[in-house]
mmCIF file of C-alpha atoms in Angstrom:
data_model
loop_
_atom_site.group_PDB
_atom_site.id
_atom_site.type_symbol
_atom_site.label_atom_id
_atom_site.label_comp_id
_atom_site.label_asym_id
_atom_site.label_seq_id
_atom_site.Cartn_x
_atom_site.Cartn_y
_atom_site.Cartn_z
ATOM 1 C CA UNK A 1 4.098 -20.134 17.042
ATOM 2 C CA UNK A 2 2.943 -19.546 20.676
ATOM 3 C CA UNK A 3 -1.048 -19.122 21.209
ATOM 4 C CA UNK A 4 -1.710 -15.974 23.105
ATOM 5 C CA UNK A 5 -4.431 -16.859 25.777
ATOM 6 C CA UNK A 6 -7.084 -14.744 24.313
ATOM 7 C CA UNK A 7 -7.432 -16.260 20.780
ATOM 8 C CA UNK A 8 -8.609 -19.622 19.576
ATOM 9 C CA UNK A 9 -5.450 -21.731 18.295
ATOM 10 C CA UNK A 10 -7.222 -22.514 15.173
ATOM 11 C CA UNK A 11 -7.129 -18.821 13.913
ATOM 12 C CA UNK A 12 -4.728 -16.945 12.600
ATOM 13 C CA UNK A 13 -2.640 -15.175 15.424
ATOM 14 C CA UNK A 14 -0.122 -13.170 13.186
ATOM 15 C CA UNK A 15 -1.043 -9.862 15.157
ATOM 16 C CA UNK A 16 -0.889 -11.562 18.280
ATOM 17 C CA UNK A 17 2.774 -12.077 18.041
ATOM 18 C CA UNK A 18 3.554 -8.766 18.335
ATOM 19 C CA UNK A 19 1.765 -8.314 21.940
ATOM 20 C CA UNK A 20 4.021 -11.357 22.783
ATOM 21 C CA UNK A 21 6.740 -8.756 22.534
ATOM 22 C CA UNK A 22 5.875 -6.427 24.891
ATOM 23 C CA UNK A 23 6.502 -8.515 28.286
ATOM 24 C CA UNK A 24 5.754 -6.634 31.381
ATOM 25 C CA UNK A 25 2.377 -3.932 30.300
ATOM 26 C CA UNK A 26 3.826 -0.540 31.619
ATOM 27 C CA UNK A 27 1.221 2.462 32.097
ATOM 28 C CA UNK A 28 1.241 5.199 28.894
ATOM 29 C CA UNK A 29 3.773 7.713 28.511
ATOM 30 C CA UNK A 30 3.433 10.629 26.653
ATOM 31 C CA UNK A 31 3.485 9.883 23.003
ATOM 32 C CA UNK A 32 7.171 11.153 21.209
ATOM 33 C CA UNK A 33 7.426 11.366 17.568
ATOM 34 C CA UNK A 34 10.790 10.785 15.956
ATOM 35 C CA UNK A 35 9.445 12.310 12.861
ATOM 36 C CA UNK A 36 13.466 12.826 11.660
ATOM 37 C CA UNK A 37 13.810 8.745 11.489
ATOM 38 C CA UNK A 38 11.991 6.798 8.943
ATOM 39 C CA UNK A 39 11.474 2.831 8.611
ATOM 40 C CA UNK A 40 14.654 1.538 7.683
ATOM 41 C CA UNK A 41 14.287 -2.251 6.305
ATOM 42 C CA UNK A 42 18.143 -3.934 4.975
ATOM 43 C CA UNK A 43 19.269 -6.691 3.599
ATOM 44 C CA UNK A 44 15.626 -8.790 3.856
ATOM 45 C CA UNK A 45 15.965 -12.111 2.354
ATOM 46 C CA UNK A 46 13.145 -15.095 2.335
ATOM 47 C CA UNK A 47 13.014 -18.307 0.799
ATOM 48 C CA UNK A 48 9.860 -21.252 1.185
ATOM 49 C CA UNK A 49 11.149 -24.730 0.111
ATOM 50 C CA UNK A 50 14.318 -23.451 -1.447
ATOM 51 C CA UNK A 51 12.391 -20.710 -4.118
ATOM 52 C CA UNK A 52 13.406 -17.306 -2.942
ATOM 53 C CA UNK A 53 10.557 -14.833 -2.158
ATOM 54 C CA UNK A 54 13.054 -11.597 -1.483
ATOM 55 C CA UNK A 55 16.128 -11.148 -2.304
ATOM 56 C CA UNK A 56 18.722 -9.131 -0.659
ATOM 57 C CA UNK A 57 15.582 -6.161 -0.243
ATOM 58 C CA UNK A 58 16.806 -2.968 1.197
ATOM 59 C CA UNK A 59 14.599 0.306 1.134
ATOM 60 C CA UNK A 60 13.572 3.445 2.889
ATOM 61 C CA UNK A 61 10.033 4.570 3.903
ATOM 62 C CA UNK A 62 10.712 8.441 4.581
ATOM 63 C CA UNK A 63 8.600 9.860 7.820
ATOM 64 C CA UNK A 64 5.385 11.380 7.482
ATOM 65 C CA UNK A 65 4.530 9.739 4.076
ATOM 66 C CA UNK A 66 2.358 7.400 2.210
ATOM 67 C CA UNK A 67 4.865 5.165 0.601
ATOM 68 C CA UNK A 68 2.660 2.487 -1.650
ATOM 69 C CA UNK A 69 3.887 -1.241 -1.803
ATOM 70 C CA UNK A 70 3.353 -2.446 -5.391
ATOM 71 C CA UNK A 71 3.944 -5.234 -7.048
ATOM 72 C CA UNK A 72 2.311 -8.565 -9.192
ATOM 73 C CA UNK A 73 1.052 -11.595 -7.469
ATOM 74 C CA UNK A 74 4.200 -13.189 -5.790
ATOM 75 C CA UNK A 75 6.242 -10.642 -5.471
ATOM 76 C CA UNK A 76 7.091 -10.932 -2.440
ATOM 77 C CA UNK A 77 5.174 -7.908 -1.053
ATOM 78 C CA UNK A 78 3.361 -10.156 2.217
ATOM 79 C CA UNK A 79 6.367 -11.546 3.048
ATOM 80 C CA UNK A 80 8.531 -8.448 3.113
ATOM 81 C CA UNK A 81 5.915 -7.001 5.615
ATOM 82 C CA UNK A 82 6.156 -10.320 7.656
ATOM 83 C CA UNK A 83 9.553 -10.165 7.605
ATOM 84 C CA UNK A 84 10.104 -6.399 8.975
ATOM 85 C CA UNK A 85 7.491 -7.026 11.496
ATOM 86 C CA UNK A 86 9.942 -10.413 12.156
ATOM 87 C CA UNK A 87 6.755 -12.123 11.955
ATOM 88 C CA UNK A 88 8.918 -15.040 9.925
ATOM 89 C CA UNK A 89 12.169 -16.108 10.055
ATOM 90 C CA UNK A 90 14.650 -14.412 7.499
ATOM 91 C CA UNK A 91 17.922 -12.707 6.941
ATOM 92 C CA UNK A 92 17.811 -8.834 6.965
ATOM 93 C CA UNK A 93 16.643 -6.361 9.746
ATOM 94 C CA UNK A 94 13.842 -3.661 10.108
ATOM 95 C CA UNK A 95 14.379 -0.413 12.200
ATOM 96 C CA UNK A 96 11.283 1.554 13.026
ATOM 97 C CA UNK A 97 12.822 4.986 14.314
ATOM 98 C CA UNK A 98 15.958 3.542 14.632
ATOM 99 C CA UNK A 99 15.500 0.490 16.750
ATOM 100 C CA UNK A 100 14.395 -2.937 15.487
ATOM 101 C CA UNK A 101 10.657 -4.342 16.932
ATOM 102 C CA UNK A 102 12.108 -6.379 19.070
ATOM 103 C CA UNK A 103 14.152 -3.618 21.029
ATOM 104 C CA UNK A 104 10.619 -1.995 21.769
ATOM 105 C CA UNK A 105 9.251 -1.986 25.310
ATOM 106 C CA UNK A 106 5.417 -1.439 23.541
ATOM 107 C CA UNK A 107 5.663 -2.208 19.655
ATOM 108 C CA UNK A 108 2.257 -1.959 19.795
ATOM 109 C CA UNK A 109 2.609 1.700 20.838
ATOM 110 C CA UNK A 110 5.247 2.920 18.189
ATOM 111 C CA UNK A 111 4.036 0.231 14.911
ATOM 112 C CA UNK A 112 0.405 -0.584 14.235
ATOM 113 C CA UNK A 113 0.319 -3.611 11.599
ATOM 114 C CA UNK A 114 -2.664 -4.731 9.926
ATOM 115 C CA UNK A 115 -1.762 -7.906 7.968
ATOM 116 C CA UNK A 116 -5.046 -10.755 8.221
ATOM 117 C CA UNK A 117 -8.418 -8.926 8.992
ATOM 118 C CA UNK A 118 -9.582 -12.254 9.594
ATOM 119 C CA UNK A 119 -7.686 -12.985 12.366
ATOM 120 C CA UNK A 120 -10.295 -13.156 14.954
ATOM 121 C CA UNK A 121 -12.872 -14.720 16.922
ATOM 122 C CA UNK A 122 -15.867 -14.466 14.412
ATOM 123 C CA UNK A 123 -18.162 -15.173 18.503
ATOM 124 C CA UNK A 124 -16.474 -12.170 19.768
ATOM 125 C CA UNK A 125 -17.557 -8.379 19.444
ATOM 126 C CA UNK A 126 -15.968 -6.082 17.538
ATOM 127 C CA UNK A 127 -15.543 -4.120 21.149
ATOM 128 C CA UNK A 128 -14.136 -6.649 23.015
ATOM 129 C CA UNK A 129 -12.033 -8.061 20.288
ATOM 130 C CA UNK A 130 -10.437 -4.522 20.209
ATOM 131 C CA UNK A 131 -9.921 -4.284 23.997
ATOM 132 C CA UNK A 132 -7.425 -7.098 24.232
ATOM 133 C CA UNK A 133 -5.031 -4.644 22.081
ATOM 134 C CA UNK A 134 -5.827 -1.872 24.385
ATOM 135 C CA UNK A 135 -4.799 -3.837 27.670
ATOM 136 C CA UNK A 136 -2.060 -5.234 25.534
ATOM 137 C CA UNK A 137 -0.386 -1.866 25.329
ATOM 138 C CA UNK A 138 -1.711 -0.971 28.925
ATOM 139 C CA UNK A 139 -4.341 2.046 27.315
ATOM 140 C CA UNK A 140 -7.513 2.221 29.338
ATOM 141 C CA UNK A 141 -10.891 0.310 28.031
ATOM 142 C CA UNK A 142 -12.345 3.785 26.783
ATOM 143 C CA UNK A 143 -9.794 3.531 23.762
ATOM 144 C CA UNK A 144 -10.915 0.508 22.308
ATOM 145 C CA UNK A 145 -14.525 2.941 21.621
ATOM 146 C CA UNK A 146 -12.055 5.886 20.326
ATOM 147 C CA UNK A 147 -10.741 4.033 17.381
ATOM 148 C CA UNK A 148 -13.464 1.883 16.636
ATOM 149 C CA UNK A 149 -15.508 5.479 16.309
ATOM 150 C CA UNK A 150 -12.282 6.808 14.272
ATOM 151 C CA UNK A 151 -12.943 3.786 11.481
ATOM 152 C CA UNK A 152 -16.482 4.399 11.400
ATOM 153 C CA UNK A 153 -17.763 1.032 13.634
ATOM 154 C CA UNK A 154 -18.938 2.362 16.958
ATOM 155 C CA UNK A 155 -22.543 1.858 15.628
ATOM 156 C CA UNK A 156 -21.832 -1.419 15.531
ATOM 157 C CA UNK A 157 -18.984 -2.104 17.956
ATOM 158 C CA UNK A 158 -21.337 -4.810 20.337
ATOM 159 C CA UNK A 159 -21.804 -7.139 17.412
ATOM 160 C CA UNK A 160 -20.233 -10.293 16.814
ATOM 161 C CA UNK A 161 -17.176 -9.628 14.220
ATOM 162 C CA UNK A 162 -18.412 -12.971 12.515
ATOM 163 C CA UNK A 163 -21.206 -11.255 11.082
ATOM 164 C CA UNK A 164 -18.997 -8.491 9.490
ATOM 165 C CA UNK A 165 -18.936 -7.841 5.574
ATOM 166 C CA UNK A 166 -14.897 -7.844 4.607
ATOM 167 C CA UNK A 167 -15.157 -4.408 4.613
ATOM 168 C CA UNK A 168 -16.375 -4.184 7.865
ATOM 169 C CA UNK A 169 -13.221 -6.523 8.878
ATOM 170 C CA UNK A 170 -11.066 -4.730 7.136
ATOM 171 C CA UNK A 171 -11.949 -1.589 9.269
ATOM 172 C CA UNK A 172 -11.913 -3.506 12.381
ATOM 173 C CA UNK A 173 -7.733 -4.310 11.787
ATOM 174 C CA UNK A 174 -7.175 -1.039 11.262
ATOM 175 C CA UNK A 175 -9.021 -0.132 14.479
ATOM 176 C CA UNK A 176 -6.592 -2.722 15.772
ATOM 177 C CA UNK A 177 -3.466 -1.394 14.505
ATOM 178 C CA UNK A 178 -4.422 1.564 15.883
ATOM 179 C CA UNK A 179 -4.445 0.900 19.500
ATOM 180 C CA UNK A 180 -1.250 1.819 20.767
ATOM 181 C CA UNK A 181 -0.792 5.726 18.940
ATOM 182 C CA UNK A 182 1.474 4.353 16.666
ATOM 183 C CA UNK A 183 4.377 6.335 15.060
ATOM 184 C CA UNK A 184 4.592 3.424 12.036
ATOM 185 C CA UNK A 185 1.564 1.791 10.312
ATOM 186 C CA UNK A 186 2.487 -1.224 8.152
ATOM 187 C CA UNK A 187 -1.012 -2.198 6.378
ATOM 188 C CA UNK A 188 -1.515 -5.036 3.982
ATOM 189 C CA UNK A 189 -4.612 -4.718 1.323
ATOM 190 C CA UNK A 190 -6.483 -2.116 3.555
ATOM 191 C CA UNK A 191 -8.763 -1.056 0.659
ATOM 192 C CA UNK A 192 -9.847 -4.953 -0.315
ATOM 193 C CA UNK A 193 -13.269 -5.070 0.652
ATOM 194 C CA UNK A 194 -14.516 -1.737 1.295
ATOM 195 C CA UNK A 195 -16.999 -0.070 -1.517
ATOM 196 C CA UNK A 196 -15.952 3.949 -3.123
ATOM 197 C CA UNK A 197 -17.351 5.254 -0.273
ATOM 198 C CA UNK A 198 -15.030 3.815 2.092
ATOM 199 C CA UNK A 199 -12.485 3.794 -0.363
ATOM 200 C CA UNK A 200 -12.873 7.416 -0.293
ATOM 201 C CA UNK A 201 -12.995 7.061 3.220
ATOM 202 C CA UNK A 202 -9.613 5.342 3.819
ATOM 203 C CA UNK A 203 -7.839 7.899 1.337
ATOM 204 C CA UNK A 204 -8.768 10.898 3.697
ATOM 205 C CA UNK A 205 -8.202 8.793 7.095
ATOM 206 C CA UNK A 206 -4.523 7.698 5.506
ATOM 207 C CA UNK A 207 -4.068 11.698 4.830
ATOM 208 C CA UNK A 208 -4.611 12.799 8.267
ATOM 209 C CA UNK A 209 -2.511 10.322 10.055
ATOM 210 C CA UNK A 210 0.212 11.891 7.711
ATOM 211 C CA UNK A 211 -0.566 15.470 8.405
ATOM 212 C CA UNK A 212 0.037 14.165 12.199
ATOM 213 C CA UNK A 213 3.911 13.373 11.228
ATOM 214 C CA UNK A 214 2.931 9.473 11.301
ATOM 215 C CA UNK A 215 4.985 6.712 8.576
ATOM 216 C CA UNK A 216 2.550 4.573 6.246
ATOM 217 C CA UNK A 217 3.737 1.892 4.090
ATOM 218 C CA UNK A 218 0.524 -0.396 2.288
ATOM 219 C CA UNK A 219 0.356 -2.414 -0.226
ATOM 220 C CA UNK A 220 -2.624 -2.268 -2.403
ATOM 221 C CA UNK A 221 -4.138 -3.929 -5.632
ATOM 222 C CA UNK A 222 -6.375 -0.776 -6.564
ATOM 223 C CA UNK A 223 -4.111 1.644 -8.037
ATOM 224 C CA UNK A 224 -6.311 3.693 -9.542
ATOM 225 C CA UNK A 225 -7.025 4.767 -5.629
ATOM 226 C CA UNK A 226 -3.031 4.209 -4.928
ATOM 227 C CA UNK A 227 -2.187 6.970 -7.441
ATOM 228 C CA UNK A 228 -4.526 9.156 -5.270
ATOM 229 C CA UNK A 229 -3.316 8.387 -2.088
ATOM 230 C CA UNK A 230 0.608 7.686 -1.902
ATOM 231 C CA UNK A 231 3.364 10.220 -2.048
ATOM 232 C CA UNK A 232 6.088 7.684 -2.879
ATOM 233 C CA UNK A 233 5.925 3.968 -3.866
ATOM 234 C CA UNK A 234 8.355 1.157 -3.855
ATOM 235 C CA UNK A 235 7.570 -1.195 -6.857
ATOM 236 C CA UNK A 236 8.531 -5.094 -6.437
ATOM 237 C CA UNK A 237 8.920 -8.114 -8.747
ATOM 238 C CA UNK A 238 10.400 -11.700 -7.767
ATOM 239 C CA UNK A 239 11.852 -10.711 -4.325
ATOM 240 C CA UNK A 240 13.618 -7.535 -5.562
ATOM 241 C CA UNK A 241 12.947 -3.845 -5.659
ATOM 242 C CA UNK A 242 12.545 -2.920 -9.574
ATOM 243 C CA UNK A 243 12.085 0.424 -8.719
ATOM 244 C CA UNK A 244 11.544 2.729 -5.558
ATOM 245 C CA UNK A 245 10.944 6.958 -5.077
ATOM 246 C CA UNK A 246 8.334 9.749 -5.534
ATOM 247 C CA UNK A 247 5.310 8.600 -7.271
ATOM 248 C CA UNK A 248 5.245 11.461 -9.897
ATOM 249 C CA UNK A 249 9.379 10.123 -10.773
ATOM 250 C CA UNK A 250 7.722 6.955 -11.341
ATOM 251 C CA UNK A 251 5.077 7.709 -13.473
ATOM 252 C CA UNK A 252 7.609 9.685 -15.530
ATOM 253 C CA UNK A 253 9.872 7.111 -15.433
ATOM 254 C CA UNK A 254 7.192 4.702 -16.632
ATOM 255 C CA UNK A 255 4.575 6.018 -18.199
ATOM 256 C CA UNK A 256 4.475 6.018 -21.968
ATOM 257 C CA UNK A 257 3.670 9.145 -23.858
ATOM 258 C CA UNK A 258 0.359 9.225 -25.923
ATOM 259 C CA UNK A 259 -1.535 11.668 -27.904
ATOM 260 C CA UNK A 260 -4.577 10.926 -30.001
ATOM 261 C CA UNK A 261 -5.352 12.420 -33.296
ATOM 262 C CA UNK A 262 -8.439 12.606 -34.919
ATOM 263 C CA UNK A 263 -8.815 13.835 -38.702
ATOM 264 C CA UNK A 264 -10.923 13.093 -41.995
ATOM 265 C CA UNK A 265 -6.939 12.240 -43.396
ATOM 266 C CA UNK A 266 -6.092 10.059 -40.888
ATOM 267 C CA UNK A 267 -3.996 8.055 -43.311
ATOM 268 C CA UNK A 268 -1.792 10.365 -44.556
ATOM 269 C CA UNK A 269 -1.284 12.034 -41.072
ATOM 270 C CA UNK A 270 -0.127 7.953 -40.328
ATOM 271 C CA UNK A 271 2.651 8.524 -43.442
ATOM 272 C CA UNK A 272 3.551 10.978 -42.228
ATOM 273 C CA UNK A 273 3.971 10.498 -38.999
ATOM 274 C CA UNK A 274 5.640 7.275 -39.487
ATOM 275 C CA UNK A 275 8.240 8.733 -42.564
ATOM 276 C CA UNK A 276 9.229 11.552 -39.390
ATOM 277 C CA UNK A 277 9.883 8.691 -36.984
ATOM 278 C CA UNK A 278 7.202 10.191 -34.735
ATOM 279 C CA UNK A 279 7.091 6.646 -32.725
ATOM 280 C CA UNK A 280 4.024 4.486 -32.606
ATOM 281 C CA UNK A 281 1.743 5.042 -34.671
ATOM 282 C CA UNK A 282 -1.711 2.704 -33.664
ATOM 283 C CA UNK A 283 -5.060 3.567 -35.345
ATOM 284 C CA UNK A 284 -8.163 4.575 -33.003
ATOM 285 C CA UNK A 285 -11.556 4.402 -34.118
ATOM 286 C CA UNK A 286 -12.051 5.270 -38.477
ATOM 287 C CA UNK A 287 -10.434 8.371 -38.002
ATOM 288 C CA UNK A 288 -8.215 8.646 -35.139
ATOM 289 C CA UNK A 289 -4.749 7.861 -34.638
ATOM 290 C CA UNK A 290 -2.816 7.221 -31.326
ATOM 291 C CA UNK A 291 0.644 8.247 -30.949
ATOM 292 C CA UNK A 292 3.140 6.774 -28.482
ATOM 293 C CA UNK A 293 6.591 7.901 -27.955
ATOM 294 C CA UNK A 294 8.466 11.007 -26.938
ATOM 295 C CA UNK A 295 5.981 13.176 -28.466
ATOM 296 C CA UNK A 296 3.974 16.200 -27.510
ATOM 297 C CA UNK A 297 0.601 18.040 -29.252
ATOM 298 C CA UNK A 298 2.741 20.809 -30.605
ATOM 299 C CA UNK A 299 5.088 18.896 -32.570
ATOM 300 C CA UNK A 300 2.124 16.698 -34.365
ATOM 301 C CA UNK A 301 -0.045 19.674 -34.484
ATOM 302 C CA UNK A 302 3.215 21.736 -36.868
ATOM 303 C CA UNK A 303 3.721 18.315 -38.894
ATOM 304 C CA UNK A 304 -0.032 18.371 -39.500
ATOM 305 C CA UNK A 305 -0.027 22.026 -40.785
ATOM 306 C CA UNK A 306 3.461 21.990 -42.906
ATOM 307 C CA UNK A 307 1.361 19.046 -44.881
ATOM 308 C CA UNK A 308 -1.826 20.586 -45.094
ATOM 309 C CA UNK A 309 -3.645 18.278 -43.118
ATOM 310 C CA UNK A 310 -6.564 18.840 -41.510
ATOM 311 C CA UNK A 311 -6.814 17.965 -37.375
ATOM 312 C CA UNK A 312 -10.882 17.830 -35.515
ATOM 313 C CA UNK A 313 -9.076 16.748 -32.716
ATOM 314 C CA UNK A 314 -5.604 16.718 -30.965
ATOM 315 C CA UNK A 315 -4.877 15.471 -27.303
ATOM 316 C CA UNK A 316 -2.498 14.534 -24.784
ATOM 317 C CA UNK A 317 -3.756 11.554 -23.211
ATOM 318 C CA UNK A 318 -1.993 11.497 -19.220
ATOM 319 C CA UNK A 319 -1.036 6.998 -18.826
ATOM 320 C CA UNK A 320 -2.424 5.464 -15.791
ATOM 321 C CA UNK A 321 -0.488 4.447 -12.482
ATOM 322 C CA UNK A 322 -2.150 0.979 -13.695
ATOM 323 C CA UNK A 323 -0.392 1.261 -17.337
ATOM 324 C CA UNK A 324 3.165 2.313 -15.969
ATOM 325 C CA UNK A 325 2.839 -0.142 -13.231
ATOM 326 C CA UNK A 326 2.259 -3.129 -16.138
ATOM 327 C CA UNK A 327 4.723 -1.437 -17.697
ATOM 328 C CA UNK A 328 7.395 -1.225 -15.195
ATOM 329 C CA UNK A 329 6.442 -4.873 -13.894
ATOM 330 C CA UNK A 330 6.020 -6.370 -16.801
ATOM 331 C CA UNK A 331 8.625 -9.422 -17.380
ATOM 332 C CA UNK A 332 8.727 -9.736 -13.324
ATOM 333 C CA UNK A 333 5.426 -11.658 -12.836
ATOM 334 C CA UNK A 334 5.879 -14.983 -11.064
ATOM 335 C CA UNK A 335 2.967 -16.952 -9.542
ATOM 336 C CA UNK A 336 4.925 -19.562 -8.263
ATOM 337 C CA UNK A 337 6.632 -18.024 -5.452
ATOM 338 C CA UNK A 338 4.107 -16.979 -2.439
ATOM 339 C CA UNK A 339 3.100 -13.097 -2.511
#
């Protein structure tokens, strides 16, 4: 790996390699979207000492969408953004409107890529640190202060990044990534770190670059906050895509069925239940039940009445992205292959 001349060779210089790419700094053009071309990733294959870390991934991120990257520890989820960024070496190839990375004159101007918030010089300001991305892709000085005011750090932009909470790091890549007006934003954990409010925060910024006809793709441990913010998601485990499309197919795909039952005959609901093959039956609390399975409220509320039984409480109870993630992931967890 080459050092680029403005960051210390002992830290981490993965977002550096992409200014590498550019060669000769041109002056800005007007900004084109090809919002009818998505990122287009075939064929990706990775393996570290012989222990394959993707396999043979193909997928689709459609334009002007929030397509979540999900997947255990070691799935391979790092490594498949390294790989379309052709930040490592690996079979397969990435497309980005159309054209691979390294058939951009400015990839800095058409993908923004946030993969190691700590890649900096912890001495440096957040400013400054910001402006060697801006002269990288040839914008004037004044837009290094635009985006670190879009991601909420212009208060704070003449401070050394060293003494920056993760958060505040984390906020700092993404000012980073983006520099350049990019079309395509490839972002790796950009909620780790930051508190609900930023959280929040993120969720809302993420929408708006949408609305604008820009392509997201982020991985993310937090999906409580993922099932807020993606439209689609592409689900990984051991290299390989276990499942990929809207995030509502997903969840119906998924997601197991429940309704809970509360009555003072609890027991005899459970017969009965169970004798009409009304699928899992668990108990919940001393007098509730909960029922799993390809059932809905009105079927167990007419079983309950034809018997007489007596209900204080009947609901459908809507599973988690979290449950039909474990669910959907759940013989494909492997921590010995890097993630």
């Amino acid at each position: 790996m080459g050092h680029c001349p403005f960051q210390p060779p002992h830290r981490p210089a993965d977002a550096f390699l992409l200014v590498h790419k550019i060669g000769t700094i041109r002056p800005r053009t007007a900004f084109r979207r090809s919002s009818a071309l998505s990122i287009s990733a075939r064929h990706l294959d990775k393996a570290f000492d012989g222990n394959p870390a993707v396999r043979d991934l193909s997928f689709d991120v459609r334009p002007g969408t929030v397509t979540g990257f999900l997947g255990p520890n070691g799935a391979g989820k790092t490594t498949t953004m390294r790989l379309m960024l052709q930040l490592c070496r690996g079979g397969g190839v990435t497309t980005f409107g159309g054209r691979r990375i390294d058939q951009l004159h400015r990839p800095l101007c058409t993908v923004g890529a946030m993969l190691e918030p700590s890649a900096h010089n912890p001495r440096r300001s957040a400013r400054n640190h910001v402006r060697m991305f801006t002269a990288a892709c040839g914008m004037p000085p004044r837009r290094a202060d635009e985006v670190l005011e879009q991601v909420g750090l212009a208060a704070v932009a003449l401070r050394p990044s060293g003494e920056f909470s993760l958060g505040m790091q984390q906020r700092m890549a993404l000012a980073t990534a983006l520099v350049g007006d990019p079309e395509y934003l490839i972002l790796d954990e950009p909620a780790n770190g930051l508190d609900p409010q930023g959280i929040r925060w993120l969720r809302d910024f993420l929408a708006g670059l949408t609305d604008e006809g820009r392509t997201v793709l982020l991985s993310s441990h937090q999906l409580a906050e993922m099932a807020q913010t993606a439209d689609e998601v592409i689900v990984l485990g051991r290299g390989q895509i276990i499942t990929q499309g809207r995030l509502t197919d997903f969840l119906g795909r998924f997601a197991r069925r429940q309704v809970l039952v509360r009555s003072p005959e609890a027991e005899r609901l459970a017969a009965c239940l169970e004798l009409n093959d009304f699928g899992a039956v668990s108990a919940e609390g001393p007098d509730g039940l909960l029922i799993a399975g390809d059932v809905t409220t009105d079927k167990i509320g007419d079983l309950a009445a034809q018997h007489g039984i007596t209900l204080h409480e009947l609901t459908a109870r809507s599973t988690s992205l979290e449950d039909a993630f474990l669910e959907a992931t759940g013989d494909s967890t492997d921590f010995g292959v890097k993630a």
